[in-house]
Amino acid sequence: RYCCTFLDDFSKLSVVSTVAHKSDVIDEVKHVIALMENQTGRKVKVVRSDRGGEYVNNELCAFFKHKGIHHQLTAAYTPQQNGSAERLNRTLNDRVRAMLIEAGCDFDMWAEAMHNANCVRNRCAVSGRDKTPWELYMGEVPDLAHLRVFGSRAYVKVPDSCRRKLDPKSEPGMFVGYDYQSKAYRVLLDSSRHVVVSRDVVVDEQVMPACSDRVRAESAKPAVVIDVAVAPVGDDADDDANNNVGGVMDDQPVLSDEHPDSSRISSSSS
């Protein structure tokens, strides 16, 4: 339900964590600080956040005191004092929105899109730095060969031990991201609607399965036909009424199925 973002002020590397409850943010803060200190060999000296209850509480205050970390807080209703973090949230939200719309996915896939957007952001140039966040943080140029388009058609290999001779060798799905604990992709299978992690994946970036399904569903809906007639307004109404029989104007066509210029409006639900 919630997304927690962390930003290294020097390298601009960002870390995204999705949590079910705001109370889970405490454990995520402890985990990210321990992870970054272990990877870089440096100590976190300052943590800057707003005055939300997920950051200002007895447990985190005791943790910061024990670690010798100075906890800086923004003034009330002054998010601009933590502008880098707010800018990061907006950047990720904009990219997630664009990715979901382009792929034709439902909004319940926002968490997968958020992790995907953050992975790409860390490997792209950022303002005020001459290197990518990944290169500044890890000390090596990032490899972009494994990046794929979010929402593309993906085919996951079915292991030989899990199929019979004439069964399909692959299962179709939708590419949704990268696994951080293994060198593999995350794919949403069409059959089970579950996300699986696999190394043996072929991605067709020219096909968006979710978008194609939505187009087919919209085209299958019956069209609504509306008959349109244009009536005169003002003094011309009296003159035209005298020249027409039954109140129907001879010079104003009625659009219908039989008329070659009929107007059709497709009805869709959102």
mmCIF file of C-alpha atoms in Angstrom:
data_model
loop_
_atom_site.group_PDB
_atom_site.id
_atom_site.type_symbol
_atom_site.label_atom_id
_atom_site.label_comp_id
_atom_site.label_asym_id
_atom_site.label_seq_id
_atom_site.Cartn_x
_atom_site.Cartn_y
_atom_site.Cartn_z
ATOM 1 C CA ARG A 1 0.000 0.000 0.000
ATOM 2 C CA TYR A 2 2.899 2.382 0.673
ATOM 3 C CA CYS A 3 6.226 3.208 -0.918
ATOM 4 C CA CYS A 4 9.270 4.325 1.068
ATOM 5 C CA THR A 5 12.156 5.990 -0.782
ATOM 6 C CA PHE A 6 15.739 6.590 0.342
ATOM 7 C CA LEU A 7 18.227 8.892 -1.403
ATOM 8 C CA ASP A 8 22.004 9.037 -0.959
ATOM 9 C CA ASP A 9 22.868 12.737 -0.987
ATOM 10 C CA PHE A 10 26.301 12.260 -2.593
ATOM 11 C CA SER A 11 25.734 9.755 -5.375
ATOM 12 C CA LYS A 12 21.967 10.394 -5.771
ATOM 13 C CA LEU A 13 21.420 6.624 -5.689
ATOM 14 C CA SER A 14 17.858 5.838 -4.628
ATOM 15 C CA VAL A 15 16.394 2.815 -2.876
ATOM 16 C CA VAL A 16 12.694 1.937 -3.026
ATOM 17 C CA SER A 17 10.852 -0.250 -0.528
ATOM 18 C CA THR A 18 7.166 -1.145 -0.688
ATOM 19 C CA VAL A 19 5.411 -1.836 2.616
ATOM 20 C CA ALA A 20 1.911 -2.880 3.597
ATOM 21 C CA HIS A 21 1.691 -0.657 6.698
ATOM 22 C CA LYS A 22 3.367 2.578 7.745
ATOM 23 C CA SER A 23 4.632 0.843 10.880
ATOM 24 C CA ASP A 24 6.829 -1.332 8.619
ATOM 25 C CA VAL A 25 8.872 1.755 7.654
ATOM 26 C CA ILE A 26 10.880 1.454 10.899
ATOM 27 C CA ASP A 27 12.339 -1.911 9.914
ATOM 28 C CA GLU A 28 12.984 -0.688 6.362
ATOM 29 C CA VAL A 29 14.958 2.322 7.629
ATOM 30 C CA LYS A 30 17.138 0.079 9.781
ATOM 31 C CA HIS A 31 17.638 -2.381 6.930
ATOM 32 C CA VAL A 32 18.593 0.256 4.325
ATOM 33 C CA ILE A 33 21.040 2.016 6.657
ATOM 34 C CA ALA A 34 22.747 -1.281 7.524
ATOM 35 C CA LEU A 35 22.850 -2.277 3.841
ATOM 36 C CA MET A 36 24.366 1.013 2.650
ATOM 37 C CA GLU A 37 26.949 1.086 5.430
ATOM 38 C CA ASN A 38 28.008 -2.480 4.663
ATOM 39 C CA GLN A 39 28.242 -1.904 0.892
ATOM 40 C CA THR A 40 30.196 1.339 1.043
ATOM 41 C CA GLY A 41 32.229 0.818 4.208
ATOM 42 C CA ARG A 42 31.152 4.279 5.374
ATOM 43 C CA LYS A 43 28.932 5.377 8.239
ATOM 44 C CA VAL A 44 25.651 7.210 7.826
ATOM 45 C CA LYS A 45 25.987 10.510 9.652
ATOM 46 C CA VAL A 46 22.746 12.356 8.902
ATOM 47 C CA VAL A 47 19.192 11.288 8.079
ATOM 48 C CA ARG A 48 16.763 13.962 6.869
ATOM 49 C CA SER A 49 13.009 13.366 6.825
ATOM 50 C CA ASP A 50 9.683 15.049 7.424
ATOM 51 C CA ARG A 51 7.829 14.914 10.722
ATOM 52 C CA GLY A 52 5.669 11.915 9.854
ATOM 53 C CA GLY A 53 4.975 9.450 12.617
ATOM 54 C CA GLU A 54 6.689 6.681 10.689
ATOM 55 C CA TYR A 55 10.002 8.566 11.139
ATOM 56 C CA VAL A 56 9.471 10.399 14.439
ATOM 57 C CA ASN A 57 8.895 7.692 17.043
ATOM 58 C CA ASN A 58 10.617 6.257 20.091
ATOM 59 C CA GLU A 59 12.040 3.205 18.326
ATOM 60 C CA LEU A 60 13.747 5.125 15.506
ATOM 61 C CA CYS A 61 14.905 7.874 17.869
ATOM 62 C CA ALA A 62 16.593 5.243 20.047
ATOM 63 C CA PHE A 63 18.123 3.621 16.930
ATOM 64 C CA PHE A 64 19.555 6.921 15.666
ATOM 65 C CA LYS A 65 20.909 7.731 19.123
ATOM 66 C CA HIS A 66 22.593 4.338 19.382
ATOM 67 C CA LYS A 67 24.167 4.694 15.905
ATOM 68 C CA GLY A 68 25.230 8.301 16.487
ATOM 69 C CA ILE A 69 23.113 9.513 13.551
ATOM 70 C CA HIS A 70 21.839 13.084 13.525
ATOM 71 C CA HIS A 71 18.155 13.114 12.570
ATOM 72 C CA GLN A 72 17.246 16.327 10.748
ATOM 73 C CA LEU A 73 13.547 17.231 10.479
ATOM 74 C CA THR A 74 11.780 19.635 8.171
ATOM 75 C CA ALA A 75 9.609 22.388 9.568
ATOM 76 C CA ALA A 76 5.892 21.706 9.657
ATOM 77 C CA TYR A 77 4.203 22.016 6.242
ATOM 78 C CA THR A 78 7.564 22.816 4.610
ATOM 79 C CA PRO A 79 8.404 19.935 2.256
ATOM 80 C CA GLN A 80 10.769 22.163 0.266
ATOM 81 C CA GLN A 81 13.324 21.779 3.059
ATOM 82 C CA ASN A 82 13.698 18.190 1.902
ATOM 83 C CA GLY A 83 13.529 19.065 -1.770
ATOM 84 C CA SER A 84 15.777 16.281 -3.120
ATOM 85 C CA ALA A 85 13.577 13.572 -1.615
ATOM 86 C CA GLU A 86 10.374 15.262 -2.804
ATOM 87 C CA ARG A 87 11.821 15.631 -6.305
ATOM 88 C CA LEU A 88 12.719 11.933 -6.288
ATOM 89 C CA ASN A 89 9.154 10.957 -5.367
ATOM 90 C CA ARG A 90 7.744 13.072 -8.167
ATOM 91 C CA THR A 91 10.214 11.697 -10.720
ATOM 92 C CA LEU A 92 9.387 8.107 -9.828
ATOM 93 C CA ASN A 93 5.628 8.757 -9.791
ATOM 94 C CA ASP A 94 5.764 10.388 -13.222
ATOM 95 C CA ARG A 95 7.685 7.463 -14.663
ATOM 96 C CA VAL A 96 5.416 4.879 -13.065
ATOM 97 C CA ARG A 97 2.332 6.625 -14.448
ATOM 98 C CA ALA A 98 3.818 6.712 -17.957
ATOM 99 C CA MET A 99 4.914 3.066 -17.801
ATOM 100 C CA LEU A 100 1.513 1.806 -16.662
ATOM 101 C CA ILE A 101 -0.357 3.805 -19.298
ATOM 102 C CA GLU A 102 2.023 2.834 -22.099
ATOM 103 C CA ALA A 103 1.833 -0.859 -21.173
ATOM 104 C CA GLY A 104 -1.938 -0.746 -20.639
ATOM 105 C CA CYS A 105 -1.578 -2.277 -17.169
ATOM 106 C CA ASP A 106 -3.945 -1.883 -14.259
ATOM 107 C CA PHE A 107 -2.837 0.381 -11.437
ATOM 108 C CA ASP A 108 -2.439 -2.601 -9.092
ATOM 109 C CA MET A 109 0.917 -3.193 -10.836
ATOM 110 C CA TRP A 110 2.305 0.103 -9.492
ATOM 111 C CA ALA A 111 4.745 -1.585 -7.082
ATOM 112 C CA GLU A 112 6.445 -3.576 -9.848
ATOM 113 C CA ALA A 113 6.569 -0.458 -12.023
ATOM 114 C CA MET A 114 8.044 1.570 -9.136
ATOM 115 C CA HIS A 115 10.947 -0.853 -8.651
ATOM 116 C CA ASN A 116 11.489 -0.942 -12.420
ATOM 117 C CA ALA A 117 11.524 2.854 -12.687
ATOM 118 C CA ASN A 118 13.990 3.143 -9.797
ATOM 119 C CA CYS A 119 16.293 0.543 -11.368
ATOM 120 C CA VAL A 120 16.413 2.539 -14.615
ATOM 121 C CA ARG A 121 16.836 5.876 -12.807
ATOM 122 C CA ASN A 122 19.934 4.671 -10.925
ATOM 123 C CA ARG A 123 21.562 3.859 -14.259
ATOM 124 C CA CYS A 124 20.783 7.178 -15.969
ATOM 125 C CA ALA A 125 22.422 10.596 -15.711
ATOM 126 C CA VAL A 126 21.094 12.909 -12.999
ATOM 127 C CA SER A 127 21.316 16.659 -12.524
ATOM 128 C CA GLY A 128 24.462 17.967 -10.857
ATOM 129 C CA ARG A 129 26.572 14.830 -11.354
ATOM 130 C CA ASP A 130 28.947 13.873 -14.152
ATOM 131 C CA LYS A 131 28.356 10.150 -13.587
ATOM 132 C CA THR A 132 25.343 7.959 -13.031
ATOM 133 C CA PRO A 133 24.247 7.250 -9.432
ATOM 134 C CA TRP A 134 25.197 3.590 -9.854
ATOM 135 C CA GLU A 135 28.747 4.470 -10.948
ATOM 136 C CA LEU A 136 29.252 6.938 -8.104
ATOM 137 C CA TYR A 137 27.902 4.525 -5.522
ATOM 138 C CA MET A 138 29.299 1.189 -6.733
ATOM 139 C CA GLY A 139 32.450 2.487 -8.428
ATOM 140 C CA GLU A 140 31.749 0.750 -11.755
ATOM 141 C CA VAL A 141 29.967 1.592 -14.994
ATOM 142 C CA PRO A 142 26.486 -0.002 -15.022
ATOM 143 C CA ASP A 143 25.659 -2.716 -17.540
ATOM 144 C CA LEU A 144 22.532 -1.865 -19.539
ATOM 145 C CA ALA A 145 22.396 -4.969 -21.740
ATOM 146 C CA HIS A 146 19.789 -6.680 -19.561
ATOM 147 C CA LEU A 147 17.273 -3.808 -19.512
ATOM 148 C CA ARG A 148 13.902 -4.496 -21.126
ATOM 149 C CA VAL A 149 10.716 -2.488 -21.772
ATOM 150 C CA PHE A 150 8.190 -2.727 -18.944
ATOM 151 C CA GLY A 151 4.985 -4.514 -19.924
ATOM 152 C CA SER A 152 6.447 -6.328 -22.935
ATOM 153 C CA ARG A 153 5.467 -9.850 -23.928
ATOM 154 C CA ALA A 154 7.729 -12.404 -22.230
ATOM 155 C CA TYR A 155 8.054 -16.150 -22.632
ATOM 156 C CA VAL A 156 9.283 -18.151 -19.643
ATOM 157 C CA LYS A 157 10.854 -21.540 -20.252
ATOM 158 C CA VAL A 158 9.083 -24.448 -18.577
ATOM 159 C CA PRO A 159 11.662 -26.762 -16.943
ATOM 160 C CA ASP A 160 11.971 -30.190 -18.555
ATOM 161 C CA SER A 161 11.034 -31.876 -15.296
ATOM 162 C CA CYS A 162 7.746 -29.929 -15.158
ATOM 163 C CA ARG A 163 6.364 -30.824 -18.593
ATOM 164 C CA ARG A 164 5.643 -33.776 -20.830
ATOM 165 C CA LYS A 165 7.024 -34.329 -24.314
ATOM 166 C CA LEU A 166 4.240 -32.580 -26.218
ATOM 167 C CA ASP A 167 3.608 -29.791 -23.711
ATOM 168 C CA PRO A 168 4.638 -26.240 -24.631
ATOM 169 C CA LYS A 169 8.237 -25.459 -23.789
ATOM 170 C CA SER A 170 7.436 -21.907 -22.688
ATOM 171 C CA GLU A 171 4.647 -20.045 -20.953
ATOM 172 C CA PRO A 172 3.555 -16.550 -22.033
ATOM 173 C CA GLY A 173 3.479 -13.648 -19.630
ATOM 174 C CA MET A 174 4.305 -9.978 -19.186
ATOM 175 C CA PHE A 175 7.697 -8.601 -18.218
ATOM 176 C CA VAL A 176 7.397 -6.562 -14.999
ATOM 177 C CA GLY A 177 10.927 -6.119 -13.665
ATOM 178 C CA TYR A 178 14.194 -7.453 -12.350
ATOM 179 C CA ASP A 179 14.898 -9.624 -9.334
ATOM 180 C CA TYR A 180 17.323 -8.074 -6.858
ATOM 181 C CA GLN A 181 18.328 -11.317 -5.165
ATOM 182 C CA SER A 182 19.229 -13.239 -8.319
ATOM 183 C CA LYS A 183 20.291 -12.635 -11.904
ATOM 184 C CA ALA A 184 16.812 -13.121 -13.324
ATOM 185 C CA TYR A 185 13.668 -11.424 -14.609
ATOM 186 C CA ARG A 186 10.247 -11.077 -13.010
ATOM 187 C CA VAL A 187 7.354 -12.132 -15.268
ATOM 188 C CA LEU A 188 3.606 -12.030 -14.649
ATOM 189 C CA LEU A 189 2.221 -15.252 -16.124
ATOM 190 C CA ASP A 190 -0.981 -15.099 -18.172
ATOM 191 C CA SER A 191 -2.301 -18.411 -16.849
ATOM 192 C CA SER A 192 -1.902 -18.040 -13.078
ATOM 193 C CA ARG A 193 -1.559 -14.224 -12.827
ATOM 194 C CA HIS A 194 1.361 -14.825 -10.482
ATOM 195 C CA VAL A 195 4.822 -13.263 -10.732
ATOM 196 C CA VAL A 196 7.608 -15.791 -11.271
ATOM 197 C CA VAL A 197 11.377 -15.302 -11.218
ATOM 198 C CA SER A 198 13.263 -16.956 -14.061
ATOM 199 C CA ARG A 199 16.578 -16.677 -15.870
ATOM 200 C CA ASP A 200 15.355 -18.340 -19.075
ATOM 201 C CA VAL A 201 13.149 -15.602 -20.478
ATOM 202 C CA VAL A 202 12.696 -14.284 -24.022
ATOM 203 C CA VAL A 203 11.219 -10.761 -24.200
ATOM 204 C CA ASP A 204 9.433 -9.387 -27.270
ATOM 205 C CA GLU A 205 9.568 -5.620 -26.760
ATOM 206 C CA GLN A 206 7.365 -4.947 -29.804
ATOM 207 C CA VAL A 207 4.268 -6.486 -28.172
ATOM 208 C CA MET A 208 2.369 -5.183 -25.133
ATOM 209 C CA PRO A 209 0.007 -7.995 -24.038
ATOM 210 C CA ALA A 210 -1.987 -5.938 -21.535
ATOM 211 C CA CYS A 211 -2.512 -3.140 -24.046
ATOM 212 C CA SER A 212 -3.514 -5.612 -26.774
ATOM 213 C CA ASP A 213 -6.028 -7.327 -24.486
ATOM 214 C CA ARG A 214 -7.582 -3.993 -23.597
ATOM 215 C CA VAL A 215 -7.905 -2.977 -27.256
ATOM 216 C CA ARG A 216 -9.567 -6.284 -28.107
ATOM 217 C CA ALA A 217 -11.966 -5.904 -25.183
ATOM 218 C CA GLU A 218 -12.919 -2.388 -26.266
ATOM 219 C CA SER A 219 -13.432 -3.400 -29.900
ATOM 220 C CA ALA A 220 -15.672 -6.288 -28.852
ATOM 221 C CA LYS A 221 -18.174 -3.953 -27.169
ATOM 222 C CA PRO A 222 -21.256 -3.064 -29.258
ATOM 223 C CA ALA A 223 -21.262 0.439 -30.709
ATOM 224 C CA VAL A 224 -23.947 2.937 -29.715
ATOM 225 C CA VAL A 225 -25.730 4.569 -32.671
ATOM 226 C CA ILE A 226 -27.163 8.044 -32.083
ATOM 227 C CA ASP A 227 -29.612 9.711 -34.471
ATOM 228 C CA VAL A 228 -28.757 13.397 -34.805
ATOM 229 C CA ALA A 229 -31.004 16.147 -36.187
ATOM 230 C CA VAL A 230 -30.119 19.856 -36.296
ATOM 231 C CA ALA A 231 -33.014 22.218 -35.531
ATOM 232 C CA PRO A 232 -32.994 25.983 -36.337
ATOM 233 C CA VAL A 233 -33.061 28.535 -33.543
ATOM 234 C CA GLY A 234 -34.799 31.936 -33.472
ATOM 235 C CA ASP A 235 -36.855 33.503 -36.245
ATOM 236 C CA ASP A 236 -35.655 30.934 -38.797
ATOM 237 C CA ALA A 237 -37.537 28.248 -36.874
ATOM 238 C CA ASP A 238 -40.946 29.672 -37.813
ATOM 239 C CA ASP A 239 -40.028 30.007 -41.513
ATOM 240 C CA ASP A 240 -38.620 26.481 -41.719
ATOM 241 C CA ALA A 241 -41.632 25.015 -39.918
ATOM 242 C CA ASN A 242 -43.930 26.347 -42.642
ATOM 243 C CA ASN A 243 -41.849 24.730 -45.391
ATOM 244 C CA ASN A 244 -41.658 21.242 -43.832
ATOM 245 C CA VAL A 245 -44.214 18.567 -43.182
ATOM 246 C CA GLY A 246 -44.619 17.130 -39.702
ATOM 247 C CA GLY A 247 -41.919 19.366 -38.270
ATOM 248 C CA VAL A 248 -39.091 17.461 -39.979
ATOM 249 C CA MET A 249 -36.751 19.654 -42.029
ATOM 250 C CA ASP A 250 -36.054 18.456 -45.539
ATOM 251 C CA ASP A 251 -32.555 19.956 -45.710
ATOM 252 C CA GLN A 252 -31.294 18.445 -42.409
ATOM 253 C CA PRO A 253 -30.305 14.782 -42.752
ATOM 254 C CA VAL A 254 -30.969 12.252 -39.995
ATOM 255 C CA LEU A 255 -27.929 10.087 -39.273
ATOM 256 C CA SER A 256 -28.699 6.394 -38.872
ATOM 257 C CA ASP A 257 -27.384 2.961 -39.807
ATOM 258 C CA GLU A 258 -28.663 3.277 -43.384
ATOM 259 C CA HIS A 259 -27.194 6.719 -44.028
ATOM 260 C CA PRO A 260 -23.701 6.628 -45.553
ATOM 261 C CA ASP A 261 -22.496 9.414 -43.203
ATOM 262 C CA SER A 262 -23.906 7.915 -40.006
ATOM 263 C CA SER A 263 -22.187 8.931 -36.782
ATOM 264 C CA ARG A 264 -21.160 6.145 -34.392
ATOM 265 C CA ILE A 265 -20.002 6.712 -30.838
ATOM 266 C CA SER A 266 -18.451 3.732 -29.020
ATOM 267 C CA SER A 267 -19.418 3.526 -25.377
ATOM 268 C CA SER A 268 -16.762 2.378 -22.913
ATOM 269 C CA SER A 269 -16.556 2.161 -19.152
ATOM 270 C CA SER A 270 -13.574 3.391 -17.155
#
